[in-house]
């Protein structure tokens, strides 16, 4: 049986995870949030007091890290050495660490085979920043989901404020722009749109409209590849 892989890439705060998770649920696909894997390694590095700039320090912790993924009621949970850290990894500090560790070649190699193996065992929808360009370059469906920095910052600000985190709109926008700069200029697997990816700008779309657009693209591309 030939399984279908859907690759969704895009910048931080574009809503990839929320949209991808909902689309996967409607299609009955397994959802894989690769960003959560990098955040998990970032959390491990942060907990050890290692600087995000300390490449050697980041490399040194990899042998002691086990990243696992489980699913409960269709929701992905990420484990760090057996501990569910799904909530702990969703902070601006860990987002920063995720960006730093993802620029380390050994970290990407550490996760690469795990991510590719997932696509061999069922229909999956995987989101990240280099899924269509590096992880699953042969995926029949590729989407580059983006939005303006301002709209992404506004969404992230509301999300963090609802969780009770003390942040300002200015600081969130700064973090978004800095993350974009890091992701697009890193030497290894920089953020970019795959040549055969469909561009979807959600700046002016509601969440429901974004999900509907992704589902439409997936169905159209799947039909083309039959």
XYZ file of N, CA, C and O in Angstrom, residues 7-170:
656
model
N 3.529 17.493 3.379
C 4.566 18.313 4.015
C 4.085 19.757 4.083
O 3.768 20.364 3.055
N 4.029 20.306 5.290
C 3.635 21.702 5.461
C 4.786 22.451 6.123
O 5.180 22.136 7.247
N 5.332 23.422 5.413
C 6.416 24.241 5.938
C 5.944 25.681 6.085
O 4.918 26.078 5.531
N 6.732 26.453 6.829
C 6.385 27.855 6.990
C 7.072 28.447 8.196
O 7.647 27.724 9.024
N 7.035 29.764 8.334
C 7.728 30.441 9.427
C 7.038 30.271 10.774
O 5.894 29.813 10.858
N 7.747 30.659 11.820
C 7.220 30.581 13.183
C 5.963 31.431 13.336
O 5.889 32.559 12.839
N 4.971 30.875 14.015
C 3.754 31.631 14.302
C 2.757 31.699 13.178
O 1.758 32.420 13.268
N 2.985 30.941 12.105
C 2.066 30.986 10.973
C 0.816 30.140 11.204
O -0.110 30.158 10.395
N 0.813 29.396 12.295
C -0.339 28.555 12.593
C -0.256 27.177 11.992
O -1.268 26.467 11.902
N 0.948 26.770 11.591
C 1.111 25.468 10.942
C 0.568 24.329 11.799
O -0.167 23.479 11.323
N 0.984 24.321 13.055
C 0.613 23.202 13.924
C -0.899 23.114 14.125
O -1.482 22.033 14.038
N -1.528 24.244 14.397
C -2.976 24.255 14.633
C -3.733 23.810 13.392
O -4.639 22.965 13.456
N -3.354 24.363 12.241
C -4.026 24.035 10.990
C -3.740 22.593 10.589
O -4.650 21.851 10.192
N -2.481 22.196 10.700
C -2.098 20.837 10.302
C -2.769 19.792 11.180
O -3.234 18.752 10.686
N -2.822 20.058 12.467
C -3.444 19.108 13.395
C -4.924 18.911 13.051
O -5.425 17.781 13.019
N -5.618 20.010 12.768
C -7.043 19.937 12.441
C -7.271 19.239 11.103
O -8.186 18.420 10.961
N -6.423 19.550 10.116
C -6.562 18.931 8.799
C -6.304 17.432 8.885
O -7.026 16.629 8.275
N -5.284 17.042 9.627
C -4.958 15.627 9.782
C -6.111 14.878 10.436
O -6.446 13.752 10.047
N -6.730 15.497 11.428
C -7.854 14.863 12.125
C -9.015 14.618 11.172
O -9.650 13.555 11.203
N -9.292 15.598 10.319
C -10.399 15.453 9.378
C -10.114 14.398 8.309
O -11.017 13.721 7.837
N -8.846 14.265 7.951
C -8.465 13.301 6.915
C -8.195 11.908 7.471
O -8.094 10.947 6.720
N -8.027 11.820 8.781
C -7.681 10.540 9.392
C -6.208 10.213 9.241
O -5.806 9.046 9.295
N -5.371 11.256 9.063
C -3.933 11.081 8.929
C -3.281 11.217 10.305
O -3.842 11.826 11.215
N -2.073 10.701 10.433
C -1.281 10.909 11.642
C -0.606 12.274 11.526
O 0.022 12.587 10.505
N -0.734 13.084 12.554
C -0.106 14.408 12.554
C 1.242 14.347 13.261
O 1.340 13.809 14.366
N 2.276 14.900 12.629
C 3.618 14.916 13.213
C 4.128 16.353 13.262
O 4.329 16.987 12.228
N 4.322 16.856 14.470
C 4.836 18.203 14.695
C 6.343 18.112 14.934
O 6.794 17.863 16.048
N 7.125 18.298 13.874
C 8.582 18.154 14.016
C 9.178 19.272 14.856
O 10.198 19.088 15.512
N 8.536 20.442 14.827
C 9.042 21.544 15.630
C 9.073 21.187 17.104
O 9.966 21.612 17.851
N 8.088 20.378 17.528
C 8.037 19.962 18.928
C 9.252 19.114 19.289
O 9.724 19.136 20.431
N 9.768 18.374 18.306
C 10.951 17.556 18.562
C 12.166 18.437 18.834
O 12.957 18.185 19.754
N 12.318 19.492 18.030
C 13.439 20.411 18.241
C 13.269 21.182 19.540
O 14.245 21.454 20.259
N 12.040 21.546 19.851
C 11.783 22.224 21.120
C 12.160 21.321 22.302
O 12.650 21.793 23.327
N 11.907 20.030 22.142
C 12.212 19.092 23.217
C 13.714 19.016 23.459
O 14.181 19.004 24.610
N 14.485 18.982 22.383
C 15.935 19.000 22.539
C 16.372 20.344 23.122
O 17.252 20.415 23.980
N 15.730 21.415 22.669
C 16.028 22.735 23.212
C 15.764 22.804 24.705
O 16.528 23.413 25.462
N 14.682 22.170 25.149
C 14.355 22.134 26.570
C 15.435 21.395 27.356
O 15.848 21.835 28.439
N 15.899 20.277 26.793
C 16.942 19.504 27.458
C 18.216 20.338 27.600
O 18.878 20.317 28.649
N 18.551 21.076 26.550
C 19.739 21.932 26.578
C 19.567 23.042 27.610
O 20.471 23.330 28.413
N 18.401 23.670 27.609
C 18.110 24.763 28.544
C 18.179 24.287 29.992
O 18.759 24.949 30.857
N 17.600 23.130 30.260
C 17.583 22.599 31.626
C 18.979 22.341 32.156
O 19.210 22.394 33.370
N 19.910 22.084 31.259
C 21.292 21.813 31.692
C 22.119 23.079 31.801
O 23.308 23.028 32.094
N 21.475 24.210 31.527
C 22.172 25.479 31.652
C 23.158 25.749 30.535
O 24.073 26.576 30.683
N 22.970 25.074 29.405
C 23.859 25.253 28.255
C 23.334 26.396 27.388
O 22.140 26.474 27.101
N 24.203 27.275 26.969
C 23.814 28.403 26.127
C 23.381 27.919 24.743
O 23.916 26.932 24.219
N 22.430 28.622 24.151
C 21.998 28.286 22.799
C 23.094 28.506 21.773
O 23.020 27.999 20.654
N 24.126 29.273 22.160
C 25.251 29.536 21.261
C 26.351 28.489 21.400
O 27.285 28.464 20.609
N 26.225 27.626 22.407
C 27.268 26.639 22.706
C 27.036 25.359 21.897
O 26.442 24.392 22.366
N 27.541 25.358 20.665
C 27.335 24.223 19.772
C 27.909 22.931 20.338
O 27.269 21.872 20.267
N 29.091 23.007 20.898
C 29.718 21.805 21.465
C 28.902 21.286 22.639
O 28.734 20.075 22.819
N 28.388 22.198 23.439
C 27.563 21.802 24.568
C 26.288 21.113 24.116
O 25.858 20.116 24.709
N 25.694 21.636 23.055
C 24.472 21.036 22.500
C 24.763 19.629 21.990
O 24.010 18.686 22.262
N 25.858 19.479 21.269
C 26.238 18.155 20.755
C 26.442 17.165 21.899
O 26.070 15.995 21.790
N 27.027 17.644 22.988
C 27.402 16.753 24.085
C 26.209 16.118 24.787
O 26.344 15.045 25.389
N 25.030 16.759 24.716
C 23.878 16.208 25.443
C 23.088 15.192 24.621
O 22.279 14.444 25.172
N 23.323 15.143 23.324
C 22.526 14.271 22.465
C 22.533 12.802 22.887
O 21.479 12.147 22.859
N 23.672 12.230 23.291
C 23.659 10.815 23.691
C 22.749 10.534 24.893
O 22.343 9.386 25.111
N 22.441 11.573 25.654
C 21.618 11.387 26.862
C 20.145 11.723 26.632
O 19.354 11.726 27.573
N 19.786 12.026 25.387
C 18.410 12.457 25.090
C 17.643 11.365 24.343
O 18.140 10.777 23.383
N 16.456 11.112 24.798
C 15.518 10.249 24.069
C 14.247 11.046 23.823
O 13.593 11.493 24.759
N 13.933 11.255 22.549
C 12.724 11.990 22.173
C 11.690 10.970 21.702
O 11.942 10.195 20.786
N 10.557 10.970 22.356
C 9.494 10.040 21.975
C 8.209 10.774 21.641
O 8.011 11.924 22.059
N 7.365 10.119 20.879
C 6.064 10.696 20.518
C 4.977 9.668 20.793
O 5.103 8.501 20.404
N 3.940 10.105 21.474
C 2.778 9.261 21.717
C 1.534 10.018 21.285
O 1.565 11.248 21.124
N 0.471 9.292 21.093
C -0.792 9.909 20.691
C -1.898 9.495 21.653
O -2.072 8.315 21.935
N -2.607 10.489 22.165
C -3.732 10.235 23.053
C -4.943 10.991 22.529
O -4.902 12.220 22.423
N -5.989 10.238 22.183
C -7.203 10.853 21.618
C -6.877 11.725 20.409
O -7.457 12.803 20.224
N -5.924 11.256 19.601
C -5.562 11.970 18.385
C -4.587 13.110 18.587
O -4.142 13.733 17.623
N -4.224 13.420 19.838
C -3.306 14.521 20.122
C -1.887 13.998 20.315
O -1.670 12.977 20.971
N -0.933 14.708 19.729
C 0.466 14.313 19.851
C 1.041 14.798 21.177
O 0.854 15.944 21.569
N 1.734 13.912 21.871
C 2.445 14.272 23.092
C 3.917 13.962 22.878
O 4.260 12.909 22.332
N 4.771 14.882 23.292
C 6.207 14.697 23.113
C 6.853 14.366 24.445
O 6.575 15.004 25.470
N 7.713 13.358 24.407
C 8.361 12.890 25.630
C 9.857 13.160 25.592
O 10.510 12.947 24.568
N 10.379 13.633 26.707
C 11.817 13.817 26.879
C 12.258 12.825 27.941
O 11.919 12.960 29.112
N 12.976 11.798 27.490
C 13.408 10.726 28.397
C 12.239 10.193 29.226
O 12.362 9.977 30.439
N 11.115 10.008 28.556
C 9.952 9.431 29.203
C 9.012 10.421 29.855
O 7.889 10.057 30.228
N 9.427 11.680 29.996
C 8.597 12.703 30.631
C 7.805 13.468 29.569
O 8.355 13.925 28.572
N 6.501 13.623 29.777
C 5.664 14.386 28.859
C 5.961 15.870 29.054
O 5.660 16.446 30.104
N 6.563 16.489 28.027
C 6.950 17.906 28.124
C 6.179 18.754 27.122
O 6.611 19.851 26.756
N 5.026 18.268 26.707
C 4.238 18.951 25.680
C 3.907 20.393 26.048
O 3.825 21.260 25.169
N 3.684 20.673 27.332
C 3.379 22.039 27.770
C 4.647 22.848 27.989
O 4.712 24.034 27.615
N 5.668 22.225 28.571
C 6.900 22.946 28.917
C 7.621 23.513 27.696
O 8.347 24.500 27.808
N 7.445 22.894 26.548
C 8.190 23.345 25.365
C 7.532 24.525 24.659
O 8.110 25.090 23.729
N 6.349 24.956 25.102
C 5.615 26.017 24.408
C 5.820 27.389 25.049
O 4.884 28.091 25.412
N 7.076 27.789 25.196
C 7.392 29.104 25.743
C 8.344 29.825 24.791
O 9.062 29.183 24.010
N 8.385 31.165 24.822
C 9.307 31.903 23.957
C 10.761 31.504 24.167
O 11.546 31.437 23.214
N 11.143 31.224 25.434
C 12.530 30.835 25.715
C 12.894 29.536 25.008
O 13.957 29.423 24.389
N 12.004 28.564 25.061
C 12.288 27.281 24.424
C 12.182 27.402 22.905
O 12.870 26.678 22.174
N 11.349 28.321 22.414
C 11.298 28.574 20.965
C 12.662 29.065 20.483
O 13.139 28.673 19.408
N 13.285 29.917 21.287
C 14.629 30.409 20.956
C 15.623 29.247 20.922
O 16.414 29.110 19.982
N 15.577 28.405 21.955
C 16.481 27.262 22.005
C 16.247 26.311 20.829
O 17.192 25.742 20.277
N 14.982 26.139 20.451
C 14.668 25.257 19.323
C 15.335 25.754 18.046
O 15.870 24.968 17.257
N 15.294 27.069 17.854
C 15.923 27.647 16.666
C 17.432 27.433 16.682
O 18.038 27.115 15.656
N 18.040 27.557 17.854
C 19.489 27.391 17.952
C 19.911 25.934 17.745
O 20.843 25.652 16.991
N 19.218 25.008 18.395
C 19.629 23.604 18.265
C 19.348 23.071 16.864
O 20.062 22.193 16.369
N 18.316 23.614 16.208
C 17.980 23.121 14.869
C 19.021 23.519 13.832
O 19.032 22.981 12.722
N 19.897 24.457 14.205
C 20.968 24.874 13.289
C 22.208 23.995 13.430
O 23.167 24.145 12.672
N 22.165 23.071 14.377
C 23.310 22.176 14.605
C 23.115 20.907 13.770
O 22.139 20.180 13.953
N 24.012 20.620 12.825
C 23.845 19.466 11.924
C 23.605 18.149 12.654
O 22.777 17.347 12.231
N 24.309 17.928 13.752
C 24.164 16.660 14.482
C 22.767 16.493 15.068
O 22.268 15.378 15.194
N 22.124 17.608 15.433
C 20.760 17.539 15.967
C 19.793 17.137 14.868
O 18.920 16.291 15.055
N 19.958 17.727 13.699
C 19.073 17.416 12.580
C 19.226 15.956 12.157
O 18.259 15.275 11.851
N 20.484 15.485 12.153
C 20.736 14.079 11.803
C 20.147 13.158 12.869
O 19.616 12.086 12.559
N 20.206 13.588 14.109
C 19.683 12.836 15.249
C 18.183 12.543 15.064
O 17.696 11.470 15.422
N 17.453 13.517 14.475
C 16.001 13.377 14.330
C 15.549 12.921 12.937
O 14.415 12.469 12.773
N 16.422 13.043 11.947
C 16.036 12.799 10.559
C 15.417 11.432 10.317
O 14.318 11.319 9.749
N 16.098 10.380 10.720
C 15.591 9.035 10.446
C 14.278 8.757 11.161
O 13.391 8.082 10.619
N 14.146 9.284 12.374
C 12.893 9.113 13.120
C 11.737 9.727 12.352
O 10.658 9.126 12.219
N 11.958 10.915 11.817
C 10.910 11.620 11.080
C 10.578 10.905 9.774
O 9.395 10.760 9.417
N 11.582 10.438 9.064
C 11.328 9.755 7.793
C 10.642 8.410 7.998
O 9.785 8.015 7.196
N 11.002 7.716 9.062
C 10.390 6.417 9.328
C 8.888 6.543 9.555
O 8.126 5.635 9.217
N 8.466 7.644 10.131
C 7.042 7.852 10.384
C 6.237 7.846 9.087
O 5.092 7.389 9.050
N 6.850 8.349 8.011
C 6.158 8.431 6.730
C 6.047 7.075 6.038
O 5.300 6.938 5.068
N 6.775 6.090 6.533
C 6.751 4.768 5.904
C 5.632 3.886 6.457
O 5.349 2.826 5.915
N 5.022 4.333 7.547
C 4.085 3.465 8.250
C 2.631 3.921 8.215
O 1.795 3.362 8.924
N 2.325 4.922 7.404
C 0.930 5.357 7.310
C 0.811 6.712 6.641
O 1.816 7.351 6.306
N -0.427 7.154 6.434
C -0.667 8.485 5.881
C -0.352 9.514 6.967
O -0.893 9.458 8.066
N 0.534 10.438 6.647
C 0.920 11.423 7.650
C 0.829 12.842 7.117
O 0.898 13.089 5.908
N 0.666 13.764 8.046
C 0.752 15.187 7.746
C 1.806 15.742 8.697
O 1.621 15.728 9.906
N 2.924 16.158 8.137
C 4.075 16.591 8.929
C 4.348 18.065 8.684
O 4.360 18.510 7.547
N 4.522 18.827 9.769
C 4.824 20.245 9.570
C 6.132 20.616 10.233
O 6.566 19.977 11.201
N 6.777 21.652 9.675
C 8.059 22.101 10.190
C 8.585 23.233 9.335
O 7.822 24.077 8.852
N 9.894 23.232 9.122
C 10.512 24.286 8.316
C 11.311 23.752 7.137
O 11.701 24.514 6.259
N 11.569 22.443 7.131
C 12.320 21.863 6.012
C 11.740 20.505 5.622
O 12.455 19.645 5.142
N 10.442 20.337 5.826
C 9.831 19.033 5.541
C 9.836 18.763 4.040
O 10.280 17.709 3.582
N 9.345 19.704 3.260
C 9.268 19.515 1.817
C 10.596 19.616 1.102
O 10.755 19.108 -0.010
N 11.568 20.261 1.731
C 12.870 20.448 1.088
C 13.906 19.406 1.501
O 14.788 19.061 0.719
N 13.800 18.896 2.746
C 14.832 17.987 3.259
C 14.266 16.671 3.794
O 14.698 15.591 3.382
N 13.307 16.763 4.692
C 12.831 15.552 5.367
C 12.062 14.646 4.416
O 12.339 13.450 4.307
N 11.072 15.208 3.716
C 10.243 14.424 2.789
C 10.210 15.098 1.412
O 9.162 15.567 0.953
N 11.354 15.132 0.729
C 11.413 15.835 -0.561
C 10.537 15.211 -1.641
O 10.209 15.878 -2.632
N 10.141 13.942 -1.465
C 9.308 13.273 -2.461
C 7.829 13.257 -2.082
O 7.026 12.579 -2.735
N 7.456 13.995 -1.057
C 6.053 14.041 -0.645
C 5.191 14.539 -1.807
O 5.531 15.539 -2.441
N 4.082 13.876 -2.108
C 3.235 14.291 -3.223
C 2.472 15.588 -2.970
O 2.011 16.238 -3.901
N 2.345 15.968 -1.694
C 1.643 17.202 -1.355
C 2.556 18.061 -0.484
O 2.987 17.649 0.585
N 2.852 19.266 -0.973
C 3.684 20.196 -0.225
C 2.990 21.555 -0.169
O 2.520 22.056 -1.197
N 2.945 22.121 1.028
C 2.310 23.419 1.223
C 3.260 24.311 2.007
O 3.844 23.881 3.003
N 3.414 25.561 1.533
C 4.188 26.540 2.297
C 3.184 27.515 2.886
O 2.613 28.342 2.193
N 2.950 27.373 4.192
C 1.925 28.156 4.880
C 2.584 29.330 5.587
O 3.459 29.139 6.433
N 2.176 30.544 5.242
C 2.820 31.716 5.812
C 1.784 32.780 6.149
O 0.584 32.612 5.919
N 2.246 33.884 6.731
C 1.424 35.043 7.061
C 2.387 36.177 7.375
O 3.579 35.945 7.625
N 1.905 37.404 7.370
C 2.776 38.545 7.657
C 3.295 38.447 9.086
O 2.673 37.834 9.962
N 4.449 39.048 9.327
C 5.034 39.014 10.670
C 4.093 39.644 11.691
O 3.968 39.168 12.822
N 3.404 40.717 11.285
C 2.497 41.401 12.199
C 1.318 40.522 12.589
O 0.944 40.455 13.768
N 0.727 39.839 11.623
C -0.420 38.986 11.944
C 0.019 37.774 12.759
O -0.690 37.324 13.664
N 1.205 37.267 12.492
C 1.715 36.138 13.274
C 1.992 36.556 14.716
O 1.695 35.823 15.660
N 2.553 37.755 14.874
C 2.845 38.256 16.213
C 1.560 38.487 17.001
O 1.486 38.179 18.198
N 0.544 39.009 16.346
C -0.733 39.254 17.025
C -1.353 37.950 17.507
O -1.843 37.860 18.635
N -1.306 36.911 16.662
C -1.844 35.605 17.046
C -1.067 35.027 18.224
O -1.646 34.508 19.177
N 0.258 35.090 18.150
C 1.088 34.525 19.202
C 0.889 35.282 20.513
O 0.845 34.678 21.590
N 0.780 36.608 20.420
C 0.571 37.421 21.616
C -0.716 37.009 22.332
O -0.730 36.823 23.557
N -1.793 36.863 21.583
C -3.074 36.460 22.172
C -2.976 35.080 22.807
O -3.501 34.835 23.892
N -2.280 34.177 22.117
C -2.118 32.807 22.627
C -1.367 32.802 23.958
O -1.776 32.130 24.921
N -0.264 33.556 24.025
C 0.544 33.592 25.242
C -0.191 34.314 26.370
O -0.117 33.909 27.537
N -0.906 35.395 26.025
C -1.645 36.148 27.033
C -2.742 35.291 27.661
O -2.986 35.342 28.866
N -3.384 34.470 26.822
C -4.445 33.592 27.318
C -3.891 32.549 28.279
O -4.595 32.053 29.162
N -2.609 32.223 28.118
C -1.966 31.257 29.010
C -1.425 31.923 30.270
O -0.817 31.270 31.115
N -1.630 33.244 30.364
C -1.191 33.968 31.551
C 0.251 34.427 31.520
O 0.776 34.892 32.535
N 0.915 34.322 30.363
C 2.319 34.743 30.274
C 2.403 36.256 30.087
O 1.632 36.848 29.334
N 3.319 36.882 30.805
C 3.487 38.332 30.757
C 4.385 38.707 29.578
O 5.604 38.611 29.659
N 3.773 39.103 28.480
C 4.516 39.485 27.284
C 3.922 40.762 26.706
O 2.800 41.142 27.048
N 4.683 41.418 25.845
C 4.178 42.590 25.132
C 4.128 42.285 23.645
O 4.859 41.406 23.160
N 3.290 43.014 22.944
C 3.178 42.821 21.503
C 4.526 43.114 20.832
O 4.941 42.414 19.905
N 5.218 44.132 21.331
C 6.503 44.513 20.739
C 7.539 43.401 20.893
O 8.285 43.095 19.959
